[in-house]
């Protein structure tokens, strides 16, 4: 396990799915390598270690000390000024050190993103199911961000928002830092109209002439309070607190899918972007999304089932461009495999 893998195992918080990504990282003295940015490690300014190298070796004592010292000797670990930190550099000389991680071998995700739009400021893609938006867990190279950085030779690419790994559809990336904030503010101020589609098992008591979910006539607006907690696989729903998540739900159709399932096809318009919001809201209405292994029930971890991806699709994004003032609308070319065919 590399230095950064251990840090990840100890828990690094991830942004909420669908949330705007407005965090501005400390500028890195090292460039991206193979599409993956360097890792930053905080170093204490005082302690029982004479040098920074001694601290790193002590902190990661499960790794071979000789290998770590050789990385210092080779100039692979640098300080905030971009200069190599030698094995004799005193503790306190740098509050942070930077390095390129040793990348693990990854199984390729056998699905590929499609570029829907590209200009000097924006890259918009159609993300497939099973591909994470950003490096996470065991996926580093096999993420939309890293693939695009390599494909477009642009280390400045950064996601403006994020979709869960299991969700397919439209995702926007900033192409350059100078205009990134303008597009991030659209999500922060809720000026992006988002439309999703989902497919669920059709409720056994479904009445086509009087459609209702959980006793509520559709179309409907569902609200509740959702809280994500560090290290938890599922969000926590608190029905006592003031709602902070809102989704408009309408039925697009019902029928039988190509696989023979009786299904309900819904269109979802989230007003907020809480983690797992759409999955939680449909599960609460009694129509959990097909392929969902977390809601309404947390199922045991299992390999990806490519025959039944999560039936959730980010269909479109629409907004007024903050730079040009022109209307923009991006629509997926993908469809859900379990949508009704008859």
CSV table of C-alpha atoms in Angstrom, one decimal:
chain,number,residue,atom,x,y,z
A,1,UNK,CA,0.0,0.0,0.0
A,2,UNK,CA,1.4,3.4,-1.0
A,3,UNK,CA,1.5,6.5,1.2
A,4,UNK,CA,-1.6,8.0,-0.4
A,5,UNK,CA,-3.5,4.7,-0.3
A,6,UNK,CA,-3.0,4.6,3.5
A,7,UNK,CA,-4.2,8.1,3.8
A,8,UNK,CA,-7.3,7.2,1.8
A,9,UNK,CA,-7.9,4.2,3.9
A,10,UNK,CA,-7.9,6.5,7.0
A,11,UNK,CA,-10.8,8.4,5.5
A,12,UNK,CA,-10.8,11.4,3.2
A,13,UNK,CA,-14.2,13.0,2.8
A,14,UNK,CA,-15.8,13.1,-0.6
A,15,UNK,CA,-18.1,15.8,-1.9
A,16,UNK,CA,-21.8,15.2,-2.1
A,17,UNK,CA,-23.0,13.7,-5.4
A,18,UNK,CA,-24.5,16.4,-7.5
A,19,UNK,CA,-23.1,19.1,-5.3
A,20,UNK,CA,-21.1,22.0,-6.7
A,21,UNK,CA,-17.4,21.6,-6.3
A,22,UNK,CA,-16.2,25.0,-5.1
A,23,UNK,CA,-13.1,23.9,-3.0
A,24,UNK,CA,-10.0,25.7,-4.3
A,25,UNK,CA,-7.0,23.4,-3.5
A,26,UNK,CA,-3.6,24.7,-2.5
A,27,UNK,CA,-1.6,25.3,-5.7
A,28,UNK,CA,0.6,22.3,-6.4
A,29,UNK,CA,4.4,22.7,-7.1
A,30,UNK,CA,4.2,19.5,-9.2
A,31,UNK,CA,2.3,19.0,-12.5
A,32,UNK,CA,-0.2,16.3,-13.0
A,33,UNK,CA,1.3,13.0,-14.2
A,34,UNK,CA,-0.6,10.7,-16.5
A,35,UNK,CA,-3.7,12.8,-15.7
A,36,UNK,CA,-3.4,12.3,-12.0
A,37,UNK,CA,-2.5,15.2,-9.7
A,38,UNK,CA,0.2,14.9,-7.0
A,39,UNK,CA,-0.6,14.1,-3.4
A,40,UNK,CA,-0.1,16.6,-0.6
A,41,UNK,CA,1.0,15.5,2.9
A,42,UNK,CA,0.9,17.8,5.9
A,43,UNK,CA,4.1,17.7,8.0
A,44,UNK,CA,4.2,18.7,11.7
A,45,UNK,CA,6.5,21.6,12.5
A,46,UNK,CA,7.7,20.0,15.7
A,47,UNK,CA,8.0,16.5,17.1
A,48,UNK,CA,10.4,13.7,18.0
A,49,UNK,CA,11.7,13.5,14.4
A,50,UNK,CA,14.8,15.4,13.3
A,51,UNK,CA,14.0,15.4,9.7
A,52,UNK,CA,10.9,15.4,7.4
A,53,UNK,CA,12.1,12.0,6.0
A,54,UNK,CA,12.2,10.5,9.5
A,55,UNK,CA,8.6,11.7,10.1
A,56,UNK,CA,7.4,10.2,6.8
A,57,UNK,CA,9.1,6.9,7.5
A,58,UNK,CA,7.6,6.8,11.1
A,59,UNK,CA,4.1,7.6,9.9
A,60,UNK,CA,4.1,5.0,7.2
A,61,UNK,CA,6.0,2.4,9.1
A,62,UNK,CA,4.3,-0.4,7.2
A,63,UNK,CA,6.3,0.6,4.1
A,64,UNK,CA,9.9,-0.3,3.5
A,65,UNK,CA,12.0,2.6,4.9
A,66,UNK,CA,14.7,2.1,2.3
A,67,UNK,CA,12.2,2.7,-0.5
A,68,UNK,CA,10.9,5.9,1.1
A,69,UNK,CA,14.5,7.2,1.7
A,70,UNK,CA,15.3,6.5,-1.9
A,71,UNK,CA,12.4,8.6,-3.0
A,72,UNK,CA,13.8,11.5,-1.0
A,73,UNK,CA,17.3,10.9,-2.5
A,74,UNK,CA,15.8,10.8,-6.0
A,75,UNK,CA,14.2,14.2,-5.6
A,76,UNK,CA,10.7,12.7,-5.9
A,77,UNK,CA,9.3,14.5,-2.8
A,78,UNK,CA,9.2,18.3,-2.9
A,79,UNK,CA,8.3,21.2,-0.7
A,80,UNK,CA,5.8,24.0,-1.3
A,81,UNK,CA,8.5,25.8,-3.2
A,82,UNK,CA,8.9,22.9,-5.7
A,83,UNK,CA,12.4,22.1,-4.6
A,84,UNK,CA,13.3,18.5,-3.6
A,85,UNK,CA,13.2,17.7,0.1
A,86,UNK,CA,16.3,15.6,0.9
A,87,UNK,CA,16.5,13.0,3.6
A,88,UNK,CA,18.4,15.5,5.7
A,89,UNK,CA,15.9,18.4,5.5
A,90,UNK,CA,15.0,19.4,9.0
A,91,UNK,CA,11.5,19.0,10.4
A,92,UNK,CA,9.7,22.4,10.2
A,93,UNK,CA,11.3,23.4,6.9
A,94,UNK,CA,8.1,22.8,5.0
A,95,UNK,CA,4.5,22.5,6.4
A,96,UNK,CA,3.6,20.3,3.4
A,97,UNK,CA,5.4,17.9,1.0
A,98,UNK,CA,4.2,16.8,-2.4
A,99,UNK,CA,4.8,13.6,-4.4
A,100,UNK,CA,3.4,11.5,-7.1
A,101,UNK,CA,1.7,8.4,-5.8
A,102,UNK,CA,2.6,4.9,-6.8
A,103,UNK,CA,-0.4,3.8,-8.8
A,104,UNK,CA,-2.0,0.4,-8.2
A,105,UNK,CA,-2.9,-1.9,-11.1
A,106,UNK,CA,-6.6,-1.2,-12.0
A,107,UNK,CA,-9.1,-3.4,-13.8
A,108,UNK,CA,-10.3,-1.3,-16.7
A,109,UNK,CA,-13.9,-0.1,-16.7
A,110,UNK,CA,-15.2,-1.5,-20.0
A,111,UNK,CA,-17.4,1.5,-20.8
A,112,UNK,CA,-16.4,4.8,-22.3
A,113,UNK,CA,-17.4,8.4,-21.9
A,114,UNK,CA,-18.6,10.4,-24.9
A,115,UNK,CA,-17.7,14.1,-25.4
A,116,UNK,CA,-20.9,16.1,-26.1
A,117,UNK,CA,-19.4,19.5,-26.1
A,118,UNK,CA,-16.0,21.1,-25.9
A,119,UNK,CA,-14.8,24.7,-25.9
A,120,UNK,CA,-12.1,26.9,-24.2
A,121,UNK,CA,-14.1,26.9,-20.9
A,122,UNK,CA,-16.3,23.8,-20.8
A,123,UNK,CA,-16.1,20.1,-21.5
A,124,UNK,CA,-19.4,18.2,-21.3
A,125,UNK,CA,-19.5,14.4,-21.4
A,126,UNK,CA,-22.0,11.6,-21.5
A,127,UNK,CA,-20.7,9.4,-18.7
A,128,UNK,CA,-21.4,5.7,-18.7
A,129,UNK,CA,-22.6,3.6,-15.8
A,130,UNK,CA,-19.8,2.2,-13.6
A,131,UNK,CA,-17.3,5.0,-14.3
A,132,UNK,CA,-16.6,7.3,-11.4
A,133,UNK,CA,-16.5,11.0,-12.1
A,134,UNK,CA,-13.3,11.6,-10.1
A,135,UNK,CA,-10.6,9.3,-8.6
A,136,UNK,CA,-12.1,7.4,-5.7
A,137,UNK,CA,-11.4,4.2,-3.8
A,138,UNK,CA,-9.8,1.7,-6.1
A,139,UNK,CA,-10.5,3.9,-9.2
A,140,UNK,CA,-7.7,6.3,-10.2
A,141,UNK,CA,-6.9,6.1,-13.8
A,142,UNK,CA,-10.3,4.6,-14.4
A,143,UNK,CA,-12.3,7.8,-13.8
A,144,UNK,CA,-13.8,10.3,-16.1
A,145,UNK,CA,-11.6,13.1,-14.9
A,146,UNK,CA,-8.3,11.2,-15.4
A,147,UNK,CA,-9.4,9.8,-18.7
A,148,UNK,CA,-10.3,13.2,-20.0
A,149,UNK,CA,-7.1,14.9,-18.8
A,150,UNK,CA,-5.1,12.3,-20.7
A,151,UNK,CA,-7.3,12.3,-23.7
A,152,UNK,CA,-7.4,16.1,-24.1
A,153,UNK,CA,-3.9,16.7,-22.7
A,154,UNK,CA,-5.4,19.2,-20.2
A,155,UNK,CA,-4.2,18.8,-16.6
A,156,UNK,CA,-6.4,21.8,-15.6
A,157,UNK,CA,-9.7,20.0,-16.2
A,158,UNK,CA,-11.8,19.8,-13.1
A,159,UNK,CA,-15.4,18.6,-12.5
A,160,UNK,CA,-18.0,21.3,-11.8
A,161,UNK,CA,-20.4,18.8,-10.3
A,162,UNK,CA,-20.4,15.1,-9.9
A,163,UNK,CA,-22.4,12.0,-10.6
A,164,UNK,CA,-22.3,8.8,-8.6
A,165,UNK,CA,-20.3,6.0,-10.2
A,166,UNK,CA,-23.5,4.0,-10.8
A,167,UNK,CA,-25.3,6.9,-12.5
A,168,UNK,CA,-24.9,7.6,-16.2
A,169,UNK,CA,-25.5,10.9,-18.1
A,170,UNK,CA,-24.4,14.5,-18.5
A,171,UNK,CA,-21.4,15.8,-16.5
A,172,UNK,CA,-19.7,19.2,-16.9
A,173,UNK,CA,-16.0,19.9,-16.5
A,174,UNK,CA,-14.2,23.2,-16.3
A,175,UNK,CA,-11.4,23.5,-18.9
A,176,UNK,CA,-9.5,26.3,-17.3
A,177,UNK,CA,-9.2,27.8,-13.8
A,178,UNK,CA,-9.8,31.4,-15.0
A,179,UNK,CA,-13.5,30.8,-15.7
A,180,UNK,CA,-14.1,27.9,-13.3
A,181,UNK,CA,-15.8,29.9,-10.6
A,182,UNK,CA,-18.4,31.4,-12.9
A,183,UNK,CA,-19.7,27.9,-13.8
A,184,UNK,CA,-19.4,26.6,-10.2
A,185,UNK,CA,-21.5,29.5,-9.0
A,186,UNK,CA,-24.4,28.4,-11.3
A,187,UNK,CA,-24.7,25.2,-9.2
A,188,UNK,CA,-24.2,27.1,-5.9
A,189,UNK,CA,-27.0,29.5,-6.8
A,190,UNK,CA,-29.2,26.7,-8.2
A,191,UNK,CA,-29.3,28.2,-11.6
A,192,UNK,CA,-28.9,24.9,-13.5
A,193,UNK,CA,-32.1,23.0,-14.4
A,194,UNK,CA,-31.4,19.3,-14.0
A,195,UNK,CA,-33.5,16.5,-15.4
A,196,UNK,CA,-33.1,12.8,-14.6
A,197,UNK,CA,-34.8,9.6,-15.6
A,198,UNK,CA,-35.2,6.5,-13.4
A,199,UNK,CA,-36.7,3.0,-13.8
A,200,UNK,CA,-38.2,1.1,-10.9
A,201,UNK,CA,-40.2,-2.0,-10.5
A,202,UNK,CA,-43.9,-1.2,-11.0
A,203,UNK,CA,-45.8,-1.2,-7.7
A,204,UNK,CA,-48.2,-4.2,-7.6
A,205,UNK,CA,-51.2,-1.9,-6.8
A,206,UNK,CA,-50.4,0.6,-9.6
A,207,UNK,CA,-53.5,2.3,-11.1
A,208,UNK,CA,-52.9,3.8,-14.4
A,209,UNK,CA,-56.1,5.9,-14.2
A,210,UNK,CA,-55.3,7.3,-10.8
A,211,UNK,CA,-51.4,7.2,-10.5
A,212,UNK,CA,-50.1,7.5,-7.0
A,213,UNK,CA,-46.9,6.8,-5.1
A,214,UNK,CA,-47.1,6.1,-1.4
A,215,UNK,CA,-50.6,7.3,-1.4
A,216,UNK,CA,-49.8,10.6,-3.1
A,217,UNK,CA,-51.0,11.5,-6.5
A,218,UNK,CA,-48.4,12.1,-9.1
A,219,UNK,CA,-46.9,14.4,-10.3
A,220,UNK,CA,-45.7,15.3,-6.9
A,221,UNK,CA,-42.9,17.1,-5.0
A,222,UNK,CA,-41.1,15.1,-2.3
A,223,UNK,CA,-39.1,16.8,0.4
A,224,UNK,CA,-37.1,15.5,3.4
A,225,UNK,CA,-33.9,16.1,5.4
A,226,UNK,CA,-30.9,14.2,4.2
A,227,UNK,CA,-27.5,14.2,6.0
A,228,UNK,CA,-24.4,12.5,4.7
A,229,UNK,CA,-21.9,11.3,7.3
A,230,UNK,CA,-18.2,10.6,6.8
A,231,UNK,CA,-17.4,6.9,6.3
A,232,UNK,CA,-21.1,6.0,5.9
A,233,UNK,CA,-22.3,4.2,2.8
A,234,UNK,CA,-25.8,5.6,3.0
A,235,UNK,CA,-27.2,8.9,4.0
A,236,UNK,CA,-29.3,9.5,7.1
A,237,UNK,CA,-32.9,10.7,6.7
A,238,UNK,CA,-34.3,12.8,9.5
A,239,UNK,CA,-38.0,13.4,9.2
A,240,UNK,CA,-38.1,15.8,12.2
A,241,UNK,CA,-35.7,18.4,10.8
A,242,UNK,CA,-36.5,21.0,8.2
A,243,UNK,CA,-36.3,19.5,4.7
A,244,UNK,CA,-33.1,20.3,2.8
A,245,UNK,CA,-33.8,18.1,-0.2
A,246,UNK,CA,-36.5,18.5,-2.8
A,247,UNK,CA,-37.4,16.6,-6.0
A,248,UNK,CA,-40.2,16.9,-8.4
A,249,UNK,CA,-41.4,13.5,-9.6
A,250,UNK,CA,-43.6,12.7,-12.6
A,251,UNK,CA,-44.4,9.4,-14.3
A,252,UNK,CA,-43.2,9.1,-17.9
A,253,UNK,CA,-44.7,5.7,-18.5
A,254,UNK,CA,-45.2,2.1,-17.4
A,255,UNK,CA,-44.9,-1.2,-19.2
A,256,UNK,CA,-42.6,-4.1,-19.7
A,257,UNK,CA,-38.9,-3.8,-20.2
A,258,UNK,CA,-36.8,-5.8,-22.7
A,259,UNK,CA,-35.9,-8.2,-19.9
A,260,UNK,CA,-39.5,-8.9,-19.1
A,261,UNK,CA,-39.8,-6.7,-16.0
A,262,UNK,CA,-43.0,-4.8,-15.2
A,263,UNK,CA,-41.5,-1.3,-14.7
A,264,UNK,CA,-42.3,2.3,-13.8
A,265,UNK,CA,-40.4,5.0,-15.7
A,266,UNK,CA,-40.1,8.4,-13.9
A,267,UNK,CA,-38.8,11.8,-14.7
A,268,UNK,CA,-37.1,13.6,-11.8
A,269,UNK,CA,-36.3,17.3,-11.4
A,270,UNK,CA,-34.2,17.9,-8.3
A,271,UNK,CA,-34.2,21.4,-6.8
A,272,UNK,CA,-31.3,20.5,-4.5
A,273,UNK,CA,-28.3,18.3,-4.9
A,274,UNK,CA,-27.9,16.2,-1.8
A,275,UNK,CA,-25.9,13.0,-1.8
A,276,UNK,CA,-28.1,10.1,-3.1
A,277,UNK,CA,-31.1,12.4,-3.1
A,278,UNK,CA,-33.0,10.8,-6.0
A,279,UNK,CA,-32.3,7.3,-4.9
A,280,UNK,CA,-33.5,8.1,-1.4
A,281,UNK,CA,-36.6,9.9,-2.5
A,282,UNK,CA,-37.8,7.2,-4.9
A,283,UNK,CA,-37.1,4.5,-2.2
A,284,UNK,CA,-39.2,6.5,0.3
A,285,UNK,CA,-42.1,6.6,-2.3
A,286,UNK,CA,-42.0,2.8,-2.5
A,287,UNK,CA,-40.3,2.6,-5.9
A,288,UNK,CA,-36.6,2.1,-5.3
A,289,UNK,CA,-34.5,2.3,-8.5
A,290,UNK,CA,-33.7,-1.0,-10.2
A,291,UNK,CA,-30.1,-2.0,-9.7
A,292,UNK,CA,-29.7,0.1,-6.5
A,293,UNK,CA,-27.8,-1.9,-3.9
A,294,UNK,CA,-28.1,0.8,-1.1
A,295,UNK,CA,-31.7,1.9,-1.1
A,296,UNK,CA,-34.1,1.0,0.3
A,297,UNK,CA,-31.9,-1.9,1.6
A,298,UNK,CA,-28.2,-2.0,1.9
A,299,UNK,CA,-27.2,-5.2,0.1
A,300,UNK,CA,-23.8,-7.0,0.6
A,301,UNK,CA,-21.0,-5.8,-1.5
A,302,UNK,CA,-20.7,-7.6,-4.8
A,303,UNK,CA,-19.0,-7.3,-8.2
A,304,UNK,CA,-20.6,-4.9,-10.7
A,305,UNK,CA,-23.5,-6.5,-12.5
A,306,UNK,CA,-23.2,-5.1,-16.0
A,307,UNK,CA,-26.4,-6.7,-17.0
A,308,UNK,CA,-28.3,-4.4,-14.6
A,309,UNK,CA,-26.7,-1.0,-14.0
A,310,UNK,CA,-28.4,1.4,-11.7
A,311,UNK,CA,-31.4,2.6,-13.7
A,312,UNK,CA,-30.7,6.3,-13.1
A,313,UNK,CA,-29.7,8.7,-15.9
A,314,UNK,CA,-28.8,12.4,-15.8
A,315,UNK,CA,-30.7,13.3,-18.9
A,316,UNK,CA,-30.1,17.0,-19.3
A,317,UNK,CA,-28.6,20.2,-17.9
A,318,UNK,CA,-29.9,23.6,-18.9
A,319,UNK,CA,-28.6,27.1,-17.9
A,320,UNK,CA,-27.7,30.5,-19.1
A,321,UNK,CA,-24.0,30.7,-19.8
A,322,UNK,CA,-22.4,33.1,-17.2
A,323,UNK,CA,-19.8,34.3,-19.7
A,324,UNK,CA,-21.8,34.8,-23.0
A,325,UNK,CA,-25.3,35.1,-21.6
A,326,UNK,CA,-26.6,32.6,-24.1
A,327,UNK,CA,-28.9,29.7,-23.2
A,328,UNK,CA,-27.2,26.3,-23.1
A,329,UNK,CA,-28.8,22.8,-23.0
A,330,UNK,CA,-26.9,19.5,-23.0
A,331,UNK,CA,-28.8,16.2,-23.4
A,332,UNK,CA,-27.6,12.6,-23.0
A,333,UNK,CA,-27.6,10.2,-25.9
A,334,UNK,CA,-27.9,7.3,-23.5
A,335,UNK,CA,-31.1,5.4,-22.5
A,336,UNK,CA,-31.9,3.2,-19.6
A,337,UNK,CA,-31.8,-0.5,-20.4
A,338,UNK,CA,-34.9,-1.3,-18.3
A,339,UNK,CA,-37.2,1.4,-19.7
A,340,UNK,CA,-40.5,0.1,-20.9
A,341,UNK,CA,-40.6,-1.1,-24.5
A,342,UNK,CA,-44.3,-2.1,-24.5
